[in-house]
Short mmCIF file of N, CA and C in Angstrom, two decimals:
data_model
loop_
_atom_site.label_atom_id
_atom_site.label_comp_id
_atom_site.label_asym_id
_atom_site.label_seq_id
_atom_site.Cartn_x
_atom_site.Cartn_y
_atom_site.Cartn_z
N UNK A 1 -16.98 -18.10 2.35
CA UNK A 1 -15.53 -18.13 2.30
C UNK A 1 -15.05 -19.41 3.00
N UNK A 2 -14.17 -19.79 2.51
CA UNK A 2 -13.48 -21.28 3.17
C UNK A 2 -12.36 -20.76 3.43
N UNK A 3 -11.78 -21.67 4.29
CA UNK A 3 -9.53 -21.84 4.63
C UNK A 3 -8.91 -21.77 3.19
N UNK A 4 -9.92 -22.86 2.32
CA UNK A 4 -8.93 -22.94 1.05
C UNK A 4 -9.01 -21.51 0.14
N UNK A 5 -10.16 -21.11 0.03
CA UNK A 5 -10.28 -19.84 -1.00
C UNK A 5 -9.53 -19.00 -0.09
N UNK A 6 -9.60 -18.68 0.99
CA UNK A 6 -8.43 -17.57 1.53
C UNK A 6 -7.12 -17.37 1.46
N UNK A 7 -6.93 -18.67 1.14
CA UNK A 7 -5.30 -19.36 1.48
C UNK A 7 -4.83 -19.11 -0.13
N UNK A 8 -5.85 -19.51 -1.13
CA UNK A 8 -5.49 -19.32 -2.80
C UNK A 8 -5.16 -17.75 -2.97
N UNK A 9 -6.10 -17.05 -2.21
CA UNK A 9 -6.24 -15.24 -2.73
C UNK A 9 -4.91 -14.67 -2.14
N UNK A 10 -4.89 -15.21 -0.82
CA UNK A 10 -3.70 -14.55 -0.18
C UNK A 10 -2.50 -15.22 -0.68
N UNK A 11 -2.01 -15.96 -1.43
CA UNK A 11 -1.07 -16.81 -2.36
C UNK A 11 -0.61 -16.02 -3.52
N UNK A 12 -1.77 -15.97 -3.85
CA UNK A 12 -1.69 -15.06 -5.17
C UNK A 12 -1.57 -13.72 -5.12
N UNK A 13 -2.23 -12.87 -4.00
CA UNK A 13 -1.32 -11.47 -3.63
C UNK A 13 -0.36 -11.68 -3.49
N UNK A 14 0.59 -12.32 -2.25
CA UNK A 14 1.86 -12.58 -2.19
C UNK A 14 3.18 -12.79 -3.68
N UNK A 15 2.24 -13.19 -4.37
CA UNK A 15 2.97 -13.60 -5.39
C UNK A 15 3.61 -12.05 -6.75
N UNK A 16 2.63 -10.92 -6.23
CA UNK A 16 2.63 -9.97 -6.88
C UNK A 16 3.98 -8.95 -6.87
N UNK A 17 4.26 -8.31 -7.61
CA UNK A 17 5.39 -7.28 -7.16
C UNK A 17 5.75 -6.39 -6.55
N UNK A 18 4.61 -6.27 -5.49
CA UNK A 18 4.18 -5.30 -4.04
C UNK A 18 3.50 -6.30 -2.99
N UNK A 19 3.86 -7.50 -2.60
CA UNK A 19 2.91 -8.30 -1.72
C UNK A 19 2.23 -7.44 -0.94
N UNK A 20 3.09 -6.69 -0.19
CA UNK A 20 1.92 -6.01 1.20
C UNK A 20 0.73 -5.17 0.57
N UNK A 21 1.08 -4.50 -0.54
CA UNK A 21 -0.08 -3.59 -1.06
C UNK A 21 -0.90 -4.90 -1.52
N UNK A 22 -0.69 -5.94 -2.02
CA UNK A 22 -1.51 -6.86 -2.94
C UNK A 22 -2.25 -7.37 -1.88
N UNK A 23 -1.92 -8.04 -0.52
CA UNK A 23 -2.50 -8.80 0.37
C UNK A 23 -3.33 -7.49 1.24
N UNK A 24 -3.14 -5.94 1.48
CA UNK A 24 -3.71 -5.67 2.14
C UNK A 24 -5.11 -5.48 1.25
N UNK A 25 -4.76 -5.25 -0.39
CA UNK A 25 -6.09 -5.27 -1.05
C UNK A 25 -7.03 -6.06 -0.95
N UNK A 26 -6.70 -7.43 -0.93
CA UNK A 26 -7.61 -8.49 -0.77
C UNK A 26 -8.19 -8.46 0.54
N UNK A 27 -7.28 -7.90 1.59
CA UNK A 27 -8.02 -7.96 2.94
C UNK A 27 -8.89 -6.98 3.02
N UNK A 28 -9.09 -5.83 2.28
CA UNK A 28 -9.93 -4.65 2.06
C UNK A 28 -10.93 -5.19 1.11
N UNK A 29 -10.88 -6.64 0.23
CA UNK A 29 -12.03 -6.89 -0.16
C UNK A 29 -12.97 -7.62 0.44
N UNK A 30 -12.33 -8.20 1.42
CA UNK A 30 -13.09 -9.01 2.57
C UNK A 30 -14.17 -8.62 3.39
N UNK A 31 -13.80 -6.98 3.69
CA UNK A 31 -14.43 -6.14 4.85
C UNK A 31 -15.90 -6.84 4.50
N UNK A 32 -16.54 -6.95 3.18
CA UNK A 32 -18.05 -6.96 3.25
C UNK A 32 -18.61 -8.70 3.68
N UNK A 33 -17.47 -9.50 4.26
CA UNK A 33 -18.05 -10.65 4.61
C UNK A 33 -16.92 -11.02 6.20
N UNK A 34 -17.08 -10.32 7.00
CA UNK A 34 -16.49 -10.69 8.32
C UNK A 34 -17.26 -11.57 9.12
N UNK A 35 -18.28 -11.37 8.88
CA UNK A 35 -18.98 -13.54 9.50
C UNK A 35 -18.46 -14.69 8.71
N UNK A 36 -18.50 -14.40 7.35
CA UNK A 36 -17.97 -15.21 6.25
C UNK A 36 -16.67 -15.76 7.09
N UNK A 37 -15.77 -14.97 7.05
CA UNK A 37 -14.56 -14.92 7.63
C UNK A 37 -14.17 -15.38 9.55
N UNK A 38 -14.68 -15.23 9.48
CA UNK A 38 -14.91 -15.64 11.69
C UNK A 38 -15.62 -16.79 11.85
N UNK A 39 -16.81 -17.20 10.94
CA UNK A 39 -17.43 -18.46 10.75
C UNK A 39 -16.24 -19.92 10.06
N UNK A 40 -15.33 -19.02 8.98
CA UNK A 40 -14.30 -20.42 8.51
C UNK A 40 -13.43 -20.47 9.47
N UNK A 41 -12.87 -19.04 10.46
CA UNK A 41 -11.93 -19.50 11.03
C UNK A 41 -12.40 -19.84 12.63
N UNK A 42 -13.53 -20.04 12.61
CA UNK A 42 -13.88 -20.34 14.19
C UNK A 42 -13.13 -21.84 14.86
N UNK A 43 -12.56 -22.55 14.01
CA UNK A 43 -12.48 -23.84 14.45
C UNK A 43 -11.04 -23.47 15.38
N UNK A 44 -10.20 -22.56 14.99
CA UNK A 44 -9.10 -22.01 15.52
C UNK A 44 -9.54 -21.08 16.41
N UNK A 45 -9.18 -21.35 18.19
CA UNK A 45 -9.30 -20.63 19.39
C UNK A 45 -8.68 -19.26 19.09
N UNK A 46 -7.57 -19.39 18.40
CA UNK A 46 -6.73 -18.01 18.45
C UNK A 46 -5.76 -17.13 19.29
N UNK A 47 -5.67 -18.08 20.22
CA UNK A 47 -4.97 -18.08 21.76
C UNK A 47 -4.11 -19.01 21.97
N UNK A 48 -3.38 -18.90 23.00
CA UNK A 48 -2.42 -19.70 23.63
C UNK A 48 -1.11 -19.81 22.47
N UNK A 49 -0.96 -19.21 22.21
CA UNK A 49 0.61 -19.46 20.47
C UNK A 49 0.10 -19.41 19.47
N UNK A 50 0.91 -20.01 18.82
CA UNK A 50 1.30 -20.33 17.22
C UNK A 50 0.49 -21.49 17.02
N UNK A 51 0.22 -22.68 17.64
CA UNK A 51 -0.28 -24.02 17.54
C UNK A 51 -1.88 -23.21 17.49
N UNK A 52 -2.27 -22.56 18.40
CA UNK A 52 -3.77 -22.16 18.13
C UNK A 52 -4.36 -20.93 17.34
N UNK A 53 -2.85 -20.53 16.57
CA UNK A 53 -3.27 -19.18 15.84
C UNK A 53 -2.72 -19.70 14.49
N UNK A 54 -1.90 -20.06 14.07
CA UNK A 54 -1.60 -19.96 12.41
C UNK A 54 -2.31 -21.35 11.58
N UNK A 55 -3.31 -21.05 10.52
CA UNK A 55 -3.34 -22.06 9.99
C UNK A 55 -3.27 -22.31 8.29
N UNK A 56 -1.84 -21.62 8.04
CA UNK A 56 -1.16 -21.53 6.95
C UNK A 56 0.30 -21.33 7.25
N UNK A 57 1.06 -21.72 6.73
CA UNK A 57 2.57 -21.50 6.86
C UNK A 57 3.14 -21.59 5.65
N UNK A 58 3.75 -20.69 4.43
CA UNK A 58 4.89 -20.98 3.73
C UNK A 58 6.16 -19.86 3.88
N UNK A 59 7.18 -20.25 3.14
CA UNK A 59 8.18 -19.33 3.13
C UNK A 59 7.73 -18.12 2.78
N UNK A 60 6.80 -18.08 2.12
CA UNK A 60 6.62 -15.94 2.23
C UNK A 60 5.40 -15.54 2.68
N UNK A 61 4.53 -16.62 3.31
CA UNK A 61 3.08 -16.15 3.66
C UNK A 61 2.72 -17.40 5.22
N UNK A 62 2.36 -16.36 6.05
CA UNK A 62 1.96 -16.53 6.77
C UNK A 62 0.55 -16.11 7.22
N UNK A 63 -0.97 -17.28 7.50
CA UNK A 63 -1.62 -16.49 8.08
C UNK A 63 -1.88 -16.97 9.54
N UNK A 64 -2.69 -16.02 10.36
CA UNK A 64 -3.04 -16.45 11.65
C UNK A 64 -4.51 -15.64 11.57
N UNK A 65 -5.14 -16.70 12.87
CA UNK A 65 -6.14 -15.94 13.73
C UNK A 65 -5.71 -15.80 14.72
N UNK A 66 -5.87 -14.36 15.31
CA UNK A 66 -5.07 -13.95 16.29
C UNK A 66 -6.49 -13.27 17.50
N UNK A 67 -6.35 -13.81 18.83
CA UNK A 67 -7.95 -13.29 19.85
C UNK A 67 -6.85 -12.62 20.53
N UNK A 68 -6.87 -11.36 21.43
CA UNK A 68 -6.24 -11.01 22.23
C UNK A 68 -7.73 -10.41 23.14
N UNK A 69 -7.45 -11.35 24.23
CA UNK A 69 -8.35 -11.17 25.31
C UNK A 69 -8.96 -9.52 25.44
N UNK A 70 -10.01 -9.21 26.69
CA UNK A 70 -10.00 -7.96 26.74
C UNK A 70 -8.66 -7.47 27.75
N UNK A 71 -7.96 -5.99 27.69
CA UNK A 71 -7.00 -6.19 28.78
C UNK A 71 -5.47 -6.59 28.08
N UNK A 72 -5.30 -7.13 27.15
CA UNK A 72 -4.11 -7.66 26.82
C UNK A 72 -3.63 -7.03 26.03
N UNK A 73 -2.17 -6.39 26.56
CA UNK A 73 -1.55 -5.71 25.54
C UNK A 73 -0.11 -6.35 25.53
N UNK A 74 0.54 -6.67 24.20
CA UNK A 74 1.66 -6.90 23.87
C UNK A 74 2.91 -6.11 24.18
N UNK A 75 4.34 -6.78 24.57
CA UNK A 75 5.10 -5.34 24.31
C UNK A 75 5.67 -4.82 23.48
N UNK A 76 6.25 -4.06 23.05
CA UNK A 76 6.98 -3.55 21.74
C UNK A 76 7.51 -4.77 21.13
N UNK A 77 7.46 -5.00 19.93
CA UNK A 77 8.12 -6.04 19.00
C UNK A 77 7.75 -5.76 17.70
N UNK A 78 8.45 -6.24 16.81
CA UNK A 78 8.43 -6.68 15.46
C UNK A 78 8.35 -7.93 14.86
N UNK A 79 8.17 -8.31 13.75
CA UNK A 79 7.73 -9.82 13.25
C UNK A 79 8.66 -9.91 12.30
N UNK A 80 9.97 -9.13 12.13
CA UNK A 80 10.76 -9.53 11.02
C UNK A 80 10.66 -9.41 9.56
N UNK A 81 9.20 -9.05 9.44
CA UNK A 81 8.54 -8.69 8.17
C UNK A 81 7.64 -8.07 8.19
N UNK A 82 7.18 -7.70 7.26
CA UNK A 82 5.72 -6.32 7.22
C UNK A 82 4.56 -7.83 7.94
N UNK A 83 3.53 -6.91 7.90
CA UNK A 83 2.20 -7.60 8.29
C UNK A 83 1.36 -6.19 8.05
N UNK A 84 -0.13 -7.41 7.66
CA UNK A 84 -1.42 -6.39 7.26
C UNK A 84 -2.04 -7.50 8.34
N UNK A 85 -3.19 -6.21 9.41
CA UNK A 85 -4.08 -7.15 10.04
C UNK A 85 -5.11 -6.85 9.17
N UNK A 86 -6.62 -7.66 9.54
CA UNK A 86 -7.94 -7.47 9.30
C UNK A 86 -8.95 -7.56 10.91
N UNK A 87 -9.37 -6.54 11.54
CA UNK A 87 -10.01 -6.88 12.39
C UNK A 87 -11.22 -7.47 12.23
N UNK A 88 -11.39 -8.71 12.77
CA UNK A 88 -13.07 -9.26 12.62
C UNK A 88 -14.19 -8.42 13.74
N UNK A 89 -14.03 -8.63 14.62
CA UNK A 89 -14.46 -8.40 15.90
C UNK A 89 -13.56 -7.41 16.99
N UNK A 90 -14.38 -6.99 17.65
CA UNK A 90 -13.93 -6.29 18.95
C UNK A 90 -12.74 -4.88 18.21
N UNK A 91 -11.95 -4.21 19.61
CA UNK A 91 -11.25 -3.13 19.06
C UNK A 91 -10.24 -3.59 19.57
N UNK A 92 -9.33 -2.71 18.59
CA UNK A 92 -7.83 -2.86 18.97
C UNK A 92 -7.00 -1.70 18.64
N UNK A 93 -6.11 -1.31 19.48
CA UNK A 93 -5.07 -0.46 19.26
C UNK A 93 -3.53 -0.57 19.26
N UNK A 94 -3.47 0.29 18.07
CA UNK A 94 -1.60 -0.43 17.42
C UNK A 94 -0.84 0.49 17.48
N UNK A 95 -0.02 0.71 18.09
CA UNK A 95 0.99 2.10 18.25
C UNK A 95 2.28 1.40 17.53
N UNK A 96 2.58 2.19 16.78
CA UNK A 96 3.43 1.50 15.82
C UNK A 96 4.88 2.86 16.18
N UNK A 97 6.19 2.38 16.03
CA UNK A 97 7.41 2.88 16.04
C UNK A 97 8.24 2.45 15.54
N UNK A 98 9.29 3.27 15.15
CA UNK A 98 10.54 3.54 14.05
C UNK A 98 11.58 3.10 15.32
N UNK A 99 12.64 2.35 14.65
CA UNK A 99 13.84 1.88 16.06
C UNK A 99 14.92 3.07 15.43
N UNK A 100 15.80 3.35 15.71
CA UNK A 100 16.77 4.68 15.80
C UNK A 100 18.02 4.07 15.79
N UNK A 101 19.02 4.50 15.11
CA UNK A 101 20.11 3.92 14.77
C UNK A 101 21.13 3.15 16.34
N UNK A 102 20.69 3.95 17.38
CA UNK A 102 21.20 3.26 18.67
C UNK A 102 19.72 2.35 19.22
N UNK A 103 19.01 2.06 18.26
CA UNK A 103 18.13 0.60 19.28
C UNK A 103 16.47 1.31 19.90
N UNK A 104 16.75 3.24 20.19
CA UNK A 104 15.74 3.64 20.32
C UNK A 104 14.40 3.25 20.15
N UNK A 105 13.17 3.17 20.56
CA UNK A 105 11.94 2.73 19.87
C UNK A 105 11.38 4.53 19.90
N UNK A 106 10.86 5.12 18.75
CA UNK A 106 10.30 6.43 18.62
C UNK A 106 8.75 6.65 18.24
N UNK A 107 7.87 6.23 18.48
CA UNK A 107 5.95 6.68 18.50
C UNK A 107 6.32 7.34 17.08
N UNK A 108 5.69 6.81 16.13
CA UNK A 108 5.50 7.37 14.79
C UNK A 108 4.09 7.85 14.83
N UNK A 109 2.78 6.95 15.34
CA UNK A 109 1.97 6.65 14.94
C UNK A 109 0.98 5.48 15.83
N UNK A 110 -0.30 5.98 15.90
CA UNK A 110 -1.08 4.87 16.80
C UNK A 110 -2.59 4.78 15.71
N UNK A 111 -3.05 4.10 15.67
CA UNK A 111 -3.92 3.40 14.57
C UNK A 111 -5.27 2.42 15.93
N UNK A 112 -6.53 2.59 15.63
CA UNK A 112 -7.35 2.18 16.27
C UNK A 112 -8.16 1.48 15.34
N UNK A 113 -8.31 -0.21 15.35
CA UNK A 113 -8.79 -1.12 14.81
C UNK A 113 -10.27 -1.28 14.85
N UNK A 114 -11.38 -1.49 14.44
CA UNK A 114 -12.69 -1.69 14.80
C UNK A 114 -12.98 -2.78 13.58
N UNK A 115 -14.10 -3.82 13.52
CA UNK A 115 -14.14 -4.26 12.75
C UNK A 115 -14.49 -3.55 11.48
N UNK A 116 -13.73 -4.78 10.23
CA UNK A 116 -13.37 -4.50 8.88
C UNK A 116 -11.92 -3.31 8.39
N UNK A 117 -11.24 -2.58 9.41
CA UNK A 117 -10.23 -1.86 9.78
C UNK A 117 -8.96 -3.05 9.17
N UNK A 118 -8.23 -2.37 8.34
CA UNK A 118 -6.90 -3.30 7.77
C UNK A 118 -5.76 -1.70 8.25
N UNK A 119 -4.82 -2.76 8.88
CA UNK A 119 -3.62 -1.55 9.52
C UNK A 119 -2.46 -2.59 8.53
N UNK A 120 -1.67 -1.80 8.17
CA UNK A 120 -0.27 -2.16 7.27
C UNK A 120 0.43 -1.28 8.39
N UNK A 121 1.93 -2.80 8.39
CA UNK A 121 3.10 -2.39 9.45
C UNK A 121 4.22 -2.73 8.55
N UNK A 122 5.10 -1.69 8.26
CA UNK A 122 6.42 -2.18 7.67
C UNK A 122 7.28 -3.01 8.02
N UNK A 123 8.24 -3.00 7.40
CA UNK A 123 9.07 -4.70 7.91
C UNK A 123 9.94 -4.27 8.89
N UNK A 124 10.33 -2.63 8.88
CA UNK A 124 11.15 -1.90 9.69
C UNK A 124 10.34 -1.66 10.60
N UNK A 125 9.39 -1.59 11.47
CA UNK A 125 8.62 -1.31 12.05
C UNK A 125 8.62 -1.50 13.25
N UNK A 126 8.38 -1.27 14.43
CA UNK A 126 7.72 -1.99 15.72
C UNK A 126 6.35 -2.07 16.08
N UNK A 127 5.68 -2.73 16.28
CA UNK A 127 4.22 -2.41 17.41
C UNK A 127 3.84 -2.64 18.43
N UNK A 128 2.93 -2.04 19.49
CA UNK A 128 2.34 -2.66 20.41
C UNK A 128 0.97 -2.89 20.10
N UNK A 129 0.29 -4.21 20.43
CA UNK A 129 -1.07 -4.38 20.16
C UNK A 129 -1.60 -4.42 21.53
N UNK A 130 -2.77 -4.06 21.96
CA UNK A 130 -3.40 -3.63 22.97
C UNK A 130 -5.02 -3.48 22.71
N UNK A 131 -5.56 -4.71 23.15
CA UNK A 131 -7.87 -4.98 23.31
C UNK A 131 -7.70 -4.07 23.99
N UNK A 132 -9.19 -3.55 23.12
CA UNK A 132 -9.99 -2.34 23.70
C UNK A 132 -10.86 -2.37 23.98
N UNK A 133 -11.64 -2.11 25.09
CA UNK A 133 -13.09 -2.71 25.53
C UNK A 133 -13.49 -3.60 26.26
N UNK A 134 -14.58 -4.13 26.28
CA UNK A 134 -14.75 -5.31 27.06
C UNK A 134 -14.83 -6.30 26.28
N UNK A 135 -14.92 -6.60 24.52
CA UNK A 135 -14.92 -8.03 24.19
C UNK A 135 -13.33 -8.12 23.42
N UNK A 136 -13.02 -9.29 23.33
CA UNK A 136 -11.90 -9.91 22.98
C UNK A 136 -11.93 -8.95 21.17
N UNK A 137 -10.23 -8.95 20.95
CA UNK A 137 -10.13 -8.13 19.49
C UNK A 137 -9.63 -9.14 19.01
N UNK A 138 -10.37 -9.68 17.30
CA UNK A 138 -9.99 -10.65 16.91
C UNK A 138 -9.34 -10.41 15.70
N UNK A 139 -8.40 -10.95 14.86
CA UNK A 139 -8.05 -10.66 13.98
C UNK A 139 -7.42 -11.74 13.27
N UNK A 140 -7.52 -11.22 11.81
CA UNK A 140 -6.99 -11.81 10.34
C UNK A 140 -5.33 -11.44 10.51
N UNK A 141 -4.28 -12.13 10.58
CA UNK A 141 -3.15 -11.28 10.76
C UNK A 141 -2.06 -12.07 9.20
#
């Protein structure tokens, strides 16, 4: 697998009349090559921002490699749009919540990542992401 063949497949899901179902398919076809996948994107640390995690950007597709140390958990937020992860490595846990017409955040749902694991988050959505274990949780985001 290369940057470029990932970047074409995930283009072309996006382009479909269900992106999130289309892109989480392709990330469910991936599961059987996650070295494939951690080997093209090794050149990217995956840490410290946006400068060391995204290495695709257009108006409807975004990808990143995303490392969240062991220990590191995010706080509640949203991305403004759906997202499908792909875990490569390590575990991760996603507690995902519904916001409530006064701003509330409400626990719908918590989802535990291990590699080859694809979690779909709606665009309405919130999550917290939170490494599990002792090695770093890496991910396709």
């Amino acid at each position: 697998m290369t940057v470029a063949a990932l970047v074409a497949r995930m283009a072309k899901a996006v382009a479909s009349s269900d992106p999130q179902a289309a892109v989480r398919a392709e990330l469910e076809a991936l599961t059987g090559d996650l070295q494939g996948l951690a080997d093209a994107l090794s050149y990217l640390p995956g840490v410290g921002g946006n400068a060391n995690q995204a290495f695709f950007r257009a108006p409807n597709l975004s990808l990143l490699k995303v490392n969240f140390p062991n220990g590191r958990r995010t706080p509640p937020h949203n991305h403004g749009t759906w997202a499908n992860i792909l875990l490569l490595s390590g575990s991760e846990k996603n507690t995902l919540y519904r916001r409530t017409a006064d701003e509330q955040l409400v626990r719908v749902r918590e989802v535990v990542l291990t590699p080859g694991s694809v979690v779909s988050i709606p665009a309405d959505m919130a999550h917290v992401a939170e490494c599990l274990g002792d090695a770093p949780a890496i991910g396709l985001h």
